[in-house]
mmCIF file of C-alpha atoms and ligand atoms in Angstrom:
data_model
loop_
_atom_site.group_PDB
_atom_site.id
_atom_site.type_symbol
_atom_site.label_atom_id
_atom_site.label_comp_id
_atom_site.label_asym_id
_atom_site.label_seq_id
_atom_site.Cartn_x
_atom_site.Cartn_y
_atom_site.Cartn_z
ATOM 1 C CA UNK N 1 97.075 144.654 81.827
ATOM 2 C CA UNK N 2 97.714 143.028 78.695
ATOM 3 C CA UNK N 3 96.511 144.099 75.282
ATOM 4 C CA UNK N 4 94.600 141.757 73.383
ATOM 5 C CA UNK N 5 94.151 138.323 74.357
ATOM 6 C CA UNK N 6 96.726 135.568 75.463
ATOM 7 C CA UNK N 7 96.200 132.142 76.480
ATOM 8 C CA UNK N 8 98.156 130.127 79.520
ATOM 9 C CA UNK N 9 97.023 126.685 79.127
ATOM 10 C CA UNK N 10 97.744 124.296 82.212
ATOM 11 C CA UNK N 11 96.967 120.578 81.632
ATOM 12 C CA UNK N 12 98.086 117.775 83.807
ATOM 13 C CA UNK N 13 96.775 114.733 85.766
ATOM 14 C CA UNK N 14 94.663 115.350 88.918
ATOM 15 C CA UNK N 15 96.103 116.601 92.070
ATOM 16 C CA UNK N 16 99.503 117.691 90.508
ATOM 17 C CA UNK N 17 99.138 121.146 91.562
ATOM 18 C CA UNK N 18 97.418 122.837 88.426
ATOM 19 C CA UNK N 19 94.764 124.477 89.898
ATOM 20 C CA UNK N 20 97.062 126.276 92.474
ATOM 21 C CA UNK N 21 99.221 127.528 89.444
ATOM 22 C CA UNK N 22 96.770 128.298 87.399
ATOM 23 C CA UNK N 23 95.266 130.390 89.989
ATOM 24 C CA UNK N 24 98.633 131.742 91.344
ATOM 25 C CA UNK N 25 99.045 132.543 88.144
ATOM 26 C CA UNK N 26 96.243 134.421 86.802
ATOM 27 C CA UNK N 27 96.309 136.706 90.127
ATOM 28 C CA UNK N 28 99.767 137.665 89.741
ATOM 29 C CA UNK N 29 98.829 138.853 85.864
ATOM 30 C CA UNK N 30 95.147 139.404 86.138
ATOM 31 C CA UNK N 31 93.890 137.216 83.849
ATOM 32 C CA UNK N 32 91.108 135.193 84.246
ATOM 33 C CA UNK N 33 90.557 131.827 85.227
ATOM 34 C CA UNK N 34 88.969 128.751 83.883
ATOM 35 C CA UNK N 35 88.688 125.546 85.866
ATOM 36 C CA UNK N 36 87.783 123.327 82.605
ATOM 37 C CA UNK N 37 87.125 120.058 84.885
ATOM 38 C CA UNK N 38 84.266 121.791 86.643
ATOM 39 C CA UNK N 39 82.668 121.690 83.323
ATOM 40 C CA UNK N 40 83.144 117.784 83.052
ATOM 41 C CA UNK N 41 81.822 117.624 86.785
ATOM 42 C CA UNK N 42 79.125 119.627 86.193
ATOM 43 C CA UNK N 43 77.969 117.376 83.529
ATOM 44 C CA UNK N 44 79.314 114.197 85.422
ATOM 45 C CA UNK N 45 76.430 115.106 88.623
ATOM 46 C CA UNK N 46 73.535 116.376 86.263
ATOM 47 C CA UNK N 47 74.368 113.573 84.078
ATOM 48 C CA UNK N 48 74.198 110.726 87.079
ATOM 49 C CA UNK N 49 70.749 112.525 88.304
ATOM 50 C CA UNK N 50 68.663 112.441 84.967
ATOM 51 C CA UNK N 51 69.384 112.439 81.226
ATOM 52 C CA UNK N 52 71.394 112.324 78.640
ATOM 53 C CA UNK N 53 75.183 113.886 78.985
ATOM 54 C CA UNK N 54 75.114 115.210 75.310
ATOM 55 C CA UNK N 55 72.097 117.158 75.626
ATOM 56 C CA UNK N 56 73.135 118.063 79.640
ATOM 57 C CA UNK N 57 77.107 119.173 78.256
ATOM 58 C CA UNK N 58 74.979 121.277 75.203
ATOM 59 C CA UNK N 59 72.451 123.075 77.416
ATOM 60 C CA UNK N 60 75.241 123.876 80.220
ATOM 61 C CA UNK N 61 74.543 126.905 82.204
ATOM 62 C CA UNK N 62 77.340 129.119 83.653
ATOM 63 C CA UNK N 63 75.570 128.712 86.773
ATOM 64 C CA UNK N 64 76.029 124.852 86.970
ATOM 65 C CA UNK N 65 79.636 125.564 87.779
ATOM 66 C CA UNK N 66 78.856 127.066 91.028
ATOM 67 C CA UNK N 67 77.065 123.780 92.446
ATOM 68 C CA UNK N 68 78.417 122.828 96.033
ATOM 69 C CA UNK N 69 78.627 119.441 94.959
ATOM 70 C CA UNK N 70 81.459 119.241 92.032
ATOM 71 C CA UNK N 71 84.295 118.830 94.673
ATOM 72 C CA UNK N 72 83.254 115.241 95.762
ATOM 73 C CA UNK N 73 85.439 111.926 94.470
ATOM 74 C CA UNK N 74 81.732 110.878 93.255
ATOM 75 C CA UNK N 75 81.870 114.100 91.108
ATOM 76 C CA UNK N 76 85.404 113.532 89.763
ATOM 77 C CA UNK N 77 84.615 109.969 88.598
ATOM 78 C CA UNK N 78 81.398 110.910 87.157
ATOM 79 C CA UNK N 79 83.406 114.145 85.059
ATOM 80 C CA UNK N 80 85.793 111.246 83.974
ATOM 81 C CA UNK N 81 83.367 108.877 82.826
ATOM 82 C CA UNK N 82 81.507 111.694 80.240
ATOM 83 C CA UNK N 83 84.819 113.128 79.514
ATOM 84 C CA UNK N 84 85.154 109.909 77.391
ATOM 85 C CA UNK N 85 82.398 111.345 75.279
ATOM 86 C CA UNK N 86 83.555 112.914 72.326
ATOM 87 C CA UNK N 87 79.968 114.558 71.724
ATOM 88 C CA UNK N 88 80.424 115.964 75.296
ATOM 89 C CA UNK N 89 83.864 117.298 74.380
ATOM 90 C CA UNK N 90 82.951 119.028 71.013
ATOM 91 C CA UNK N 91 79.522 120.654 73.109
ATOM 92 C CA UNK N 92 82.452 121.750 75.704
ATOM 93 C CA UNK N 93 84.835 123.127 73.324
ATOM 94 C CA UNK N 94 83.187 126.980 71.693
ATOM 95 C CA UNK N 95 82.986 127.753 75.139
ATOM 96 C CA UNK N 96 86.384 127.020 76.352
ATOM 97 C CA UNK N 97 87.958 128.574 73.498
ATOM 98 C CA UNK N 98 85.837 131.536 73.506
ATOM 99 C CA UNK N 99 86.823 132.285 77.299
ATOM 100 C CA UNK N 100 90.698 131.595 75.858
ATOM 101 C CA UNK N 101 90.605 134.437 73.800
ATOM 102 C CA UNK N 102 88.966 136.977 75.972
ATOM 103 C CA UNK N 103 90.547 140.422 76.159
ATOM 104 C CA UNK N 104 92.801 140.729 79.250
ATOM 105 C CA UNK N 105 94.453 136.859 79.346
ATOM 106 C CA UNK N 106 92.993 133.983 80.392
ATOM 107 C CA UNK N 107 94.509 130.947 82.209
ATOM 108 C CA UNK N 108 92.657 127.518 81.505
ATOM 109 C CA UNK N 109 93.293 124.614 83.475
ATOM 110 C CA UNK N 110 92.740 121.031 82.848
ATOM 111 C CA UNK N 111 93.756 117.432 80.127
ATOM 112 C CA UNK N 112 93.363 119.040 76.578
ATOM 113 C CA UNK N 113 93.803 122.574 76.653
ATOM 114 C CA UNK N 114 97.584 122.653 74.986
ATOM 115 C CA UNK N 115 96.775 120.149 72.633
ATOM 116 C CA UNK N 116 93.069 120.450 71.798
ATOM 117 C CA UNK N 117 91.147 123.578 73.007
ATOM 118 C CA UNK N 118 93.888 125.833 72.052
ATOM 119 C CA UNK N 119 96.841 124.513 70.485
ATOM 120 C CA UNK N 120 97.969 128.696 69.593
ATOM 121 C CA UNK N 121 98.089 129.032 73.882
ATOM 122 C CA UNK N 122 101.109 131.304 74.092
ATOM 123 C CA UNK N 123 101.933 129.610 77.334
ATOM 124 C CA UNK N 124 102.019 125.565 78.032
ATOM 125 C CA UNK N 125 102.233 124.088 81.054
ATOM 126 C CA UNK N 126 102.437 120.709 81.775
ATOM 127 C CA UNK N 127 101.852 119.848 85.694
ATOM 128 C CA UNK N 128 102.802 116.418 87.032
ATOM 129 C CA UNK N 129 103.540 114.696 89.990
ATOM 130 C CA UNK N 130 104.094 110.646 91.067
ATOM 131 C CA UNK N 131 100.626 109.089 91.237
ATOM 132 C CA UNK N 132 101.635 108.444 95.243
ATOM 133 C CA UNK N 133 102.602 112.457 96.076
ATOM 134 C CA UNK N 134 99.136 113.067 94.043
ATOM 135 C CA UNK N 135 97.427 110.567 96.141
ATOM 136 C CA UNK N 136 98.785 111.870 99.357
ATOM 137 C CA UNK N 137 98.117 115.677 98.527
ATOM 138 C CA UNK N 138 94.423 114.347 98.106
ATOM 139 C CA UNK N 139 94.060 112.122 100.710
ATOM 140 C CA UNK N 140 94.621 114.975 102.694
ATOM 141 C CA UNK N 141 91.974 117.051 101.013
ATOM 142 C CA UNK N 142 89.228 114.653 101.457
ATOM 143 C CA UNK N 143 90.374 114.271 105.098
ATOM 144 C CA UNK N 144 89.741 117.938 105.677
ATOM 145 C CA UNK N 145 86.638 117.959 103.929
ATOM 146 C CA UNK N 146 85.459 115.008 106.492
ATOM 147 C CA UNK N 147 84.836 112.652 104.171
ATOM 148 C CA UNK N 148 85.754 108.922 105.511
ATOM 149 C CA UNK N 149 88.198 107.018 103.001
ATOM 150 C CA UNK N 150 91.754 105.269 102.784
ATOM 151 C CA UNK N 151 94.959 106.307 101.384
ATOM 152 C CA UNK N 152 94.549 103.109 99.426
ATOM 153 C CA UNK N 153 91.523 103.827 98.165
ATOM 154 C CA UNK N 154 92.218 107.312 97.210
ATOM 155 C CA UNK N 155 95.983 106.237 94.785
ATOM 156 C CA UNK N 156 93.501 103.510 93.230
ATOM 157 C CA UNK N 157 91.053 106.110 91.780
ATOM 158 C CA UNK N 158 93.940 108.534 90.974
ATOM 159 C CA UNK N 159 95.432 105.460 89.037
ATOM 160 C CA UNK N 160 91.822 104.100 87.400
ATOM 161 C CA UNK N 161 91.513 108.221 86.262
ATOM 162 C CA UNK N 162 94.400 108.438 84.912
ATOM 163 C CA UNK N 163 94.626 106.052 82.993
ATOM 164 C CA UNK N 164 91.220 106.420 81.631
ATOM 165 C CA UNK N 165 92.149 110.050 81.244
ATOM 166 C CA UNK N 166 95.269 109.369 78.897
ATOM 167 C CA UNK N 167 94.100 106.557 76.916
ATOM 168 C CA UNK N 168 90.265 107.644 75.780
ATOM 169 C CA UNK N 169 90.174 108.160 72.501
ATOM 170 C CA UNK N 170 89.356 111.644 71.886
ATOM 171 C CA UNK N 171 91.739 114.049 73.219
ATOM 172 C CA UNK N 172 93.634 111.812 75.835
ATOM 173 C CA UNK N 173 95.683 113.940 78.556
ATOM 174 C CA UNK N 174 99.223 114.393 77.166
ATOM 175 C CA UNK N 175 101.624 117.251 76.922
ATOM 176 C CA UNK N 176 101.711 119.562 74.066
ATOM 177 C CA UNK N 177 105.561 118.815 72.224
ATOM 178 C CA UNK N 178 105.509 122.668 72.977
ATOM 179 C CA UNK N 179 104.755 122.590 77.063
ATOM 180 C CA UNK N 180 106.518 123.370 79.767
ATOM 181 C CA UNK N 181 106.421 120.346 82.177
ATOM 182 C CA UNK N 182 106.690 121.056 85.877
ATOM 183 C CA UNK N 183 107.019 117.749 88.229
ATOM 184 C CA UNK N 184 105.733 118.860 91.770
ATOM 185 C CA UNK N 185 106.874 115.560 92.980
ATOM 186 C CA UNK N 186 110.022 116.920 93.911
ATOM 187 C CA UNK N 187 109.689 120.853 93.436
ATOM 188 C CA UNK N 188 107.138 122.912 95.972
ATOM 189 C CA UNK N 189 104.248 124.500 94.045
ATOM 190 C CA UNK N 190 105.721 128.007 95.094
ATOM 191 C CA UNK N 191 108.857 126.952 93.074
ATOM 192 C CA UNK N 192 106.593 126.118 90.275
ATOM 193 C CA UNK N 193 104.714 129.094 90.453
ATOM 194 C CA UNK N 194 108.138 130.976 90.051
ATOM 195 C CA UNK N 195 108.426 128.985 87.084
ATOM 196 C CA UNK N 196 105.781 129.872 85.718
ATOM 197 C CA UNK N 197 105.451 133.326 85.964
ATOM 198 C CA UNK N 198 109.079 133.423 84.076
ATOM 199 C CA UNK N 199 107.988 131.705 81.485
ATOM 200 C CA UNK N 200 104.528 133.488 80.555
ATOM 201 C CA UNK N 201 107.298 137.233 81.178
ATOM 202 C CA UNK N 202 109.316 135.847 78.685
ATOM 203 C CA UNK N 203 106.616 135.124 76.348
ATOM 204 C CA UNK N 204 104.963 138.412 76.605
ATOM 205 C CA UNK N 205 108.311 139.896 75.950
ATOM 206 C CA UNK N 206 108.662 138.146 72.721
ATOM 207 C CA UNK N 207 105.477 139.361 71.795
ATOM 208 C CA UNK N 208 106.359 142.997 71.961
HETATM 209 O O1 LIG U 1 90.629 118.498 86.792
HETATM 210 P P1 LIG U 1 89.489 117.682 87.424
HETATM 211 O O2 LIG U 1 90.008 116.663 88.399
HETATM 212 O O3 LIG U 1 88.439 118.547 88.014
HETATM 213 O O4 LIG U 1 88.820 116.897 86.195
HETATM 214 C C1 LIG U 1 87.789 115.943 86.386
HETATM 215 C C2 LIG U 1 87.728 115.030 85.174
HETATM 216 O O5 LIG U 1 87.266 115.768 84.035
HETATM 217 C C3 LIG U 1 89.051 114.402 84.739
HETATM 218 O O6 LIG U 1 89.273 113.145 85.321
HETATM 219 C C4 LIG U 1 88.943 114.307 83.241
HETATM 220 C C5 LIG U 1 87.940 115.367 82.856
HETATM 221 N N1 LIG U 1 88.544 116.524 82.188
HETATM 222 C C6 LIG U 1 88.839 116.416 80.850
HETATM 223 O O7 LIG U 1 88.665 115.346 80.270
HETATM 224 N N2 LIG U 1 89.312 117.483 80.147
HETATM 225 C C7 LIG U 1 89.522 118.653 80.763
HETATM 226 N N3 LIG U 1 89.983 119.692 80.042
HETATM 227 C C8 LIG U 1 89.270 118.778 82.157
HETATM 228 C C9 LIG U 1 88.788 117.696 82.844
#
């Protein structure tokens, strides 16, 4: 158990593995763990059913998270569309750094959180992967899930987010000069797990 607070941020482009490290992660240290897209898809469905996305992202409940529909491809391109916002972002942002620097750690996963949400992280991760391995991993997700689409179909929306991900105008997805960058193109997530968990021991040992 860690004294204090301390902040892992993990940002990266969808389907690179982030979520499994971040979660990996904050198991083997007990911190906590914040899934920041959820908040983006939260908004993304509520905003799509009624109303405005700036009021929706101010008056976000913690229960919103735990909809059963944020895990759709209709839910990711809806989070990426408001995530354009930059009223949504600043609504998004006391929340996000207020869970950063809860006692105990916590591990936040998502586009900004190295370079935007908390730029002091003591950990920065940068998760990436070729836009076809990303597809792939996907693909296969949405398979299990039953949901009927294409392999084609699925590498043209990871392409059309990304890009709208990295070149919005208000904090685009980019690495911090200070991450860590982990490709999982070529190295298993369990490798970059490993990785991880080095790094964040050798920060903590600095801190001491
Ligand atoms: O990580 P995800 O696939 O659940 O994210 C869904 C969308 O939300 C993503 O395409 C961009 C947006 N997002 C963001 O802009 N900033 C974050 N910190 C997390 C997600």
């Amino acid at each position: 158990m860690i004294n204090g607070s301390f902040t892992v941020a993990i940002d990266g482009p969808a389907a690179a593995g982030k979520g499994t490290i971040a979660k990996a992660v904050a198991r083997y240290f007990d911190f906590e763990h914040l899934d920041t897209g959820l908040l983006y898809r939260a908004v993304g469905v509520k905003t799509r059913q009624s109303g405005d996305a700036v009021s929706i992202a101010q008056n976000l409940d913690i229960s919103d998270l735990r909809r059963d529909d944020l895990r759709t491809a209709a839910a990711a391109e809806a989070a990426s569309q408001v995530a354009t916002n930059s009223d949504v972002r600043a609504a998004l942002l006391a929340f996000q750094r207020e869970f950063a620097r809860r006692a105990g750690g916590a591990v936040l996963d998502g586009r900004d959180i190295g370079t935007v949400v908390c730029p002091q992280a003591e950990v920065k991760l940068f998760v990436t992967a070729s836009p076809e391995i990303r597809a792939e991993r996907r693909f296969a997700e949405l398979c299990a899930q039953g949901a009927k689409t294409t392999f084609e179909a699925v590498l043209a929306d990871v392409t059309a987010r990304d890009a709208r991900d990295q070149n919005r105008a208000t904090a685009p997805m980019r690495p911090a000069d200070d991450a860590l960058l982990l490709d999982t193109t070529k190295l298993s997530i369990d490798a970059a797990v490993t990785m991880a968990v080095a790094n964040i021991k050798k920060a903590m040992q600095g801190r001491d």
